[in-house]
């Protein structure tokens, strides 16, 4: 059996266990396979195991790989998105996880209107308030959500976070819990066009804790494909 297949089977078992701990089923958790830096051949191995959700963090890499797959694949844009690149992916992705400003949401709305589609988005929250991270600060979230909810052709499906890099995943439990509280709190205000259900949180190092705390979508790269190798960039690419 290939290593990728073994890894996927192991992760699916662990998802099931963690889901049970939070009173849910495996089917309640979406497993997004993070494919950044991974070539399409290895991605096809993952697809052969039945995984259909792929996550990319760069627009160009997503569009480069897009045509190598059929429409059974659901693409997720999980990395920081610049407004001038929205047009390249707006009709290719299932879900944009990384909406971190009203300005970006406005551009998504504009492009979605042009294409006559409805764009599904998550609001990225910098829940641990890390300087190095993108995302809306928790105290600004409700205000941003209210503004974004007014935009045409944009559906706020939920929240996303990239938790701090930690040795012990227990250290992130508090942040995952806060994310769920934010979602429940905003939903309880019954704001027009805001009824969130997706909590995109948990990566290779901490997905079980995230699921225990209510994650509905995990994003896993290293756990599936092993360590990533970033190609050395030439000057032009930088
Ligand atoms: C790379 C990446 C992941 C996956 O990280 P792993 O630790 O390899 O599982 C998840 N989310 C985002 C936003 C990423 O950029």
Short mmCIF file of C-alpha atoms and ligand atoms in Angstrom, two decimals:
data_model
loop_
_atom_site.label_atom_id
_atom_site.label_comp_id
_atom_site.label_asym_id
_atom_site.label_seq_id
_atom_site.Cartn_x
_atom_site.Cartn_y
_atom_site.Cartn_z
CA UNK A 1 0.00 0.00 0.00
CA UNK A 2 1.30 3.46 -0.82
CA UNK A 3 2.34 5.77 1.96
CA UNK A 4 -0.20 8.39 0.92
CA UNK A 5 -2.99 5.83 1.12
CA UNK A 6 -1.78 4.62 4.51
CA UNK A 7 -1.62 8.17 5.84
CA UNK A 8 -5.11 8.98 4.60
CA UNK A 9 -6.57 5.86 6.17
CA UNK A 10 -4.89 6.65 9.49
CA UNK A 11 -6.13 10.25 9.45
CA UNK A 12 -9.67 9.13 8.65
CA UNK A 13 -9.60 6.77 11.63
CA UNK A 14 -8.43 9.56 13.90
CA UNK A 15 -11.06 11.95 12.53
CA UNK A 16 -13.71 9.40 13.39
CA UNK A 17 -12.40 8.99 16.96
CA UNK A 18 -12.17 12.72 17.60
CA UNK A 19 -15.62 13.28 16.08
CA UNK A 20 -17.11 10.68 18.42
CA UNK A 21 -15.56 12.50 21.37
CA UNK A 22 -17.50 15.61 20.41
CA UNK A 23 -20.70 13.69 19.78
CA UNK A 24 -20.44 13.73 16.01
CA UNK A 25 -19.82 11.40 13.11
CA UNK A 26 -16.93 11.21 10.67
CA UNK A 27 -19.26 12.51 7.95
CA UNK A 28 -19.73 15.74 9.90
CA UNK A 29 -16.08 16.64 9.33
CA UNK A 30 -14.75 17.73 5.92
CA UNK A 31 -11.19 16.60 5.27
CA UNK A 32 -9.38 19.07 3.01
CA UNK A 33 -6.13 17.65 1.68
CA UNK A 34 -3.63 20.51 1.48
CA UNK A 35 -1.75 20.08 -1.77
CA UNK A 36 0.57 23.10 -1.90
CA UNK A 37 3.99 22.13 -3.39
CA UNK A 38 2.63 18.65 -4.15
CA UNK A 39 2.74 17.53 -7.80
CA UNK A 40 -0.43 16.46 -9.60
CA UNK A 41 0.66 12.82 -9.71
CA UNK A 42 0.74 12.56 -5.93
CA UNK A 43 -2.48 14.55 -5.74
CA UNK A 44 -4.10 11.94 -7.98
CA UNK A 45 -3.06 9.25 -5.53
CA UNK A 46 -4.96 11.11 -2.82
CA UNK A 47 -7.95 11.50 -5.13
CA UNK A 48 -7.87 7.75 -5.78
CA UNK A 49 -8.33 7.20 -2.03
CA UNK A 50 -11.62 9.05 -2.34
CA UNK A 51 -10.46 12.45 -1.15
CA UNK A 52 -12.08 15.17 -3.25
CA UNK A 53 -11.34 18.37 -1.33
CA UNK A 54 -8.02 19.97 -2.22
CA UNK A 55 -6.62 23.06 -0.51
CA UNK A 56 -4.12 25.41 -2.11
CA UNK A 57 -2.70 28.56 -0.58
CA UNK A 58 -1.55 30.27 -3.78
CA UNK A 59 -3.72 31.39 -6.67
CA UNK A 60 -1.17 30.59 -9.34
CA UNK A 61 -0.51 27.09 -8.08
CA UNK A 62 -4.24 26.40 -7.95
CA UNK A 63 -4.90 27.62 -11.47
CA UNK A 64 -1.85 25.71 -12.78
CA UNK A 65 -3.13 22.43 -11.37
CA UNK A 66 -6.82 23.02 -11.97
CA UNK A 67 -7.03 21.60 -15.49
CA UNK A 68 -5.31 18.35 -14.51
CA UNK A 69 -8.44 17.32 -12.62
CA UNK A 70 -12.11 16.91 -13.42
CA UNK A 71 -15.04 18.50 -11.72
CA UNK A 72 -15.18 15.83 -9.01
CA UNK A 73 -12.53 17.85 -7.18
CA UNK A 74 -13.58 20.70 -4.90
CA UNK A 75 -10.90 23.36 -4.61
CA UNK A 76 -10.38 25.41 -1.46
CA UNK A 77 -8.37 28.63 -1.43
CA UNK A 78 -6.84 28.62 2.04
CA UNK A 79 -4.00 31.17 1.79
CA UNK A 80 -3.95 34.95 1.81
CA UNK A 81 -5.78 36.29 -1.24
CA UNK A 82 -4.86 39.55 -2.91
CA UNK A 83 -7.76 41.50 -4.35
CA UNK A 84 -6.19 41.66 -7.82
CA UNK A 85 -6.16 37.84 -8.02
CA UNK A 86 -9.78 37.16 -7.10
CA UNK A 87 -10.78 37.13 -10.77
CA UNK A 88 -8.58 34.11 -11.51
CA UNK A 89 -10.23 31.78 -9.01
CA UNK A 90 -13.72 33.09 -8.38
CA UNK A 91 -15.44 30.46 -10.56
CA UNK A 92 -12.98 27.65 -9.75
CA UNK A 93 -13.23 27.28 -5.99
CA UNK A 94 -15.77 25.68 -3.73
CA UNK A 95 -14.87 27.84 -0.75
CA UNK A 96 -12.57 30.80 -0.05
CA UNK A 97 -11.31 30.35 3.53
CA UNK A 98 -9.20 33.45 3.83
CA UNK A 99 -11.45 36.52 3.71
CA UNK A 100 -9.63 38.86 6.05
CA UNK A 101 -11.02 42.28 5.08
CA UNK A 102 -14.19 43.95 3.88
CA UNK A 103 -12.24 45.22 0.88
CA UNK A 104 -11.42 41.68 -0.24
CA UNK A 105 -15.04 40.61 0.26
CA UNK A 106 -16.16 43.55 -1.89
CA UNK A 107 -13.94 42.40 -4.73
CA UNK A 108 -15.20 38.82 -4.37
CA UNK A 109 -18.76 40.16 -4.51
CA UNK A 110 -18.08 42.23 -7.60
CA UNK A 111 -16.52 39.30 -9.48
CA UNK A 112 -19.24 36.89 -8.36
CA UNK A 113 -21.92 39.26 -9.65
CA UNK A 114 -20.14 39.47 -13.00
CA UNK A 115 -20.03 35.67 -13.28
CA UNK A 116 -23.57 35.29 -11.95
CA UNK A 117 -22.46 32.92 -9.22
CA UNK A 118 -22.65 32.94 -5.45
CA UNK A 119 -19.27 32.89 -3.73
CA UNK A 120 -19.01 30.89 -0.52
CA UNK A 121 -16.54 32.34 1.94
CA UNK A 122 -15.16 31.96 5.44
CA UNK A 123 -13.93 34.86 7.51
CA UNK A 124 -10.35 34.31 8.66
CA UNK A 125 -9.85 35.15 12.31
CA UNK A 126 -6.49 35.87 13.92
CA UNK A 127 -7.72 34.34 17.14
CA UNK A 128 -4.32 34.23 18.86
CA UNK A 129 -3.56 37.80 17.72
CA UNK A 130 -0.21 36.84 16.22
CA UNK A 131 1.67 39.67 14.52
CA UNK A 132 2.80 37.42 11.67
CA UNK A 133 -0.68 36.18 10.77
CA UNK A 134 -3.45 37.43 8.54
CA UNK A 135 -7.01 37.48 9.77
CA UNK A 136 -9.60 39.70 11.38
CA UNK A 137 -9.11 40.39 15.07
CA UNK A 138 -11.83 38.75 17.20
CA UNK A 139 -13.12 42.08 18.48
CA UNK A 140 -13.55 43.38 14.90
CA UNK A 141 -15.23 40.26 13.59
CA UNK A 142 -18.88 41.08 14.14
CA UNK A 143 -18.58 44.49 12.53
CA UNK A 144 -16.81 43.03 9.49
CA UNK A 145 -19.32 40.18 9.22
CA UNK A 146 -22.23 42.63 9.24
CA UNK A 147 -20.73 44.64 6.38
CA UNK A 148 -19.84 41.57 4.34
CA UNK A 149 -23.31 40.08 4.85
CA UNK A 150 -24.76 43.05 2.95
CA UNK A 151 -22.73 42.35 -0.20
CA UNK A 152 -24.50 40.69 -3.14
CA UNK A 153 -23.52 37.17 -4.25
CA UNK A 154 -21.40 36.44 -1.18
CA UNK A 155 -22.39 33.78 1.35
CA UNK A 156 -20.63 33.74 4.71
CA UNK A 157 -20.47 30.05 5.53
CA UNK A 158 -18.32 30.24 8.64
CA UNK A 159 -14.97 31.04 10.21
CA UNK A 160 -11.41 29.88 9.66
CA UNK A 161 -8.21 30.18 11.65
CA UNK A 162 -4.59 29.16 11.41
CA UNK A 163 -3.67 28.41 15.01
CA UNK A 164 -0.17 29.07 16.35
CA UNK A 165 2.58 26.60 15.59
CA UNK A 166 3.01 24.66 18.83
CA UNK A 167 4.73 21.49 19.98
CA UNK A 168 1.82 20.39 22.14
CA UNK A 169 -1.57 20.66 20.39
CA UNK A 170 -3.27 21.09 23.77
CA UNK A 171 -1.90 24.62 23.79
CA UNK A 172 -4.25 25.45 20.91
CA UNK A 173 -7.38 24.05 22.55
CA UNK A 174 -8.21 27.45 24.03
CA UNK A 175 -8.07 29.11 20.60
CA UNK A 176 -10.25 26.47 18.98
CA UNK A 177 -12.74 26.90 21.79
CA UNK A 178 -12.72 30.67 21.32
CA UNK A 179 -13.40 30.22 17.61
CA UNK A 180 -16.46 28.14 18.32
CA UNK A 181 -17.67 30.68 20.86
CA UNK A 182 -17.27 33.46 18.28
CA UNK A 183 -19.33 31.52 15.76
CA UNK A 184 -22.08 30.67 18.23
CA UNK A 185 -22.14 34.21 19.58
CA UNK A 186 -22.48 35.88 16.17
CA UNK A 187 -25.10 33.36 15.02
CA UNK A 188 -27.15 34.05 18.14
CA UNK A 189 -27.51 37.70 17.12
CA UNK A 190 -29.65 36.66 14.14
CA UNK A 191 -28.07 39.14 11.78
CA UNK A 192 -29.59 39.10 8.29
CA UNK A 193 -27.67 36.75 5.97
CA UNK A 194 -25.47 35.38 8.76
CA UNK A 195 -26.02 31.78 9.71
CA UNK A 196 -22.61 30.17 9.93
CA UNK A 197 -21.95 26.47 10.20
CA UNK A 198 -18.38 25.87 9.04
CA UNK A 199 -15.42 26.05 11.42
CA UNK A 200 -12.24 25.54 9.38
CA UNK A 201 -9.57 24.79 11.95
CA UNK A 202 -7.02 22.09 12.66
CA UNK A 203 -3.92 21.09 10.71
CA UNK A 204 -1.51 18.12 10.86
CA UNK A 205 -0.29 18.90 14.36
CA UNK A 206 -3.56 19.71 16.05
CA UNK A 207 -6.59 18.48 14.09
CA UNK A 208 -7.81 16.05 16.73
CA UNK A 209 -7.98 18.75 19.39
CA UNK A 210 -9.65 21.06 16.87
CA UNK A 211 -12.35 18.47 16.11
CA UNK A 212 -12.92 17.87 19.81
CA UNK A 213 -13.57 21.60 20.12
CA UNK A 214 -16.05 21.71 17.25
CA UNK A 215 -14.09 22.00 14.01
CA UNK A 216 -16.17 20.95 10.99
CA UNK A 217 -13.34 21.16 8.45
CA UNK A 218 -9.68 20.26 8.87
CA UNK A 219 -6.84 21.13 6.49
CA UNK A 220 -4.02 18.59 6.36
CA UNK A 221 -0.91 18.61 4.18
CA UNK A 222 2.14 17.17 5.92
CA UNK A 223 0.13 14.38 7.51
CA UNK A 224 -0.82 13.12 4.05
CA UNK A 225 2.22 13.80 1.89
CA UNK A 226 5.06 14.16 4.40
CA UNK A 227 7.35 17.16 4.70
CA UNK A 228 6.96 19.79 2.00
CA UNK A 229 9.87 20.71 -0.20
CA UNK A 230 9.79 24.26 -1.42
CA UNK A 231 11.59 24.68 -4.74
CA UNK A 232 14.38 27.22 -4.68
CA UNK A 233 12.96 30.32 -6.29
CA UNK A 234 14.64 32.23 -9.06
CA UNK A 235 14.80 36.00 -8.85
CA UNK A 236 11.95 36.51 -11.28
CA UNK A 237 9.54 34.39 -9.30
CA UNK A 238 10.20 36.21 -6.06
C1 LIG B 1 -0.10 24.59 4.65
C2 LIG B 1 -1.39 24.89 5.29
C3 LIG B 1 -2.10 23.89 5.99
C4 LIG B 1 -1.60 22.48 6.18
O1 LIG B 1 -0.54 22.44 7.09
P1 LIG B 1 0.09 21.05 7.56
O2 LIG B 1 0.72 21.36 8.86
O3 LIG B 1 1.06 20.62 6.52
O4 LIG B 1 -1.02 20.07 7.71
C5 LIG B 1 -3.33 24.24 6.53
N1 LIG B 1 -3.84 25.49 6.39
C6 LIG B 1 -3.19 26.46 5.73
C7 LIG B 1 -3.80 27.81 5.63
C8 LIG B 1 -1.95 26.19 5.16
O5 LIG B 1 -1.31 27.17 4.50
#
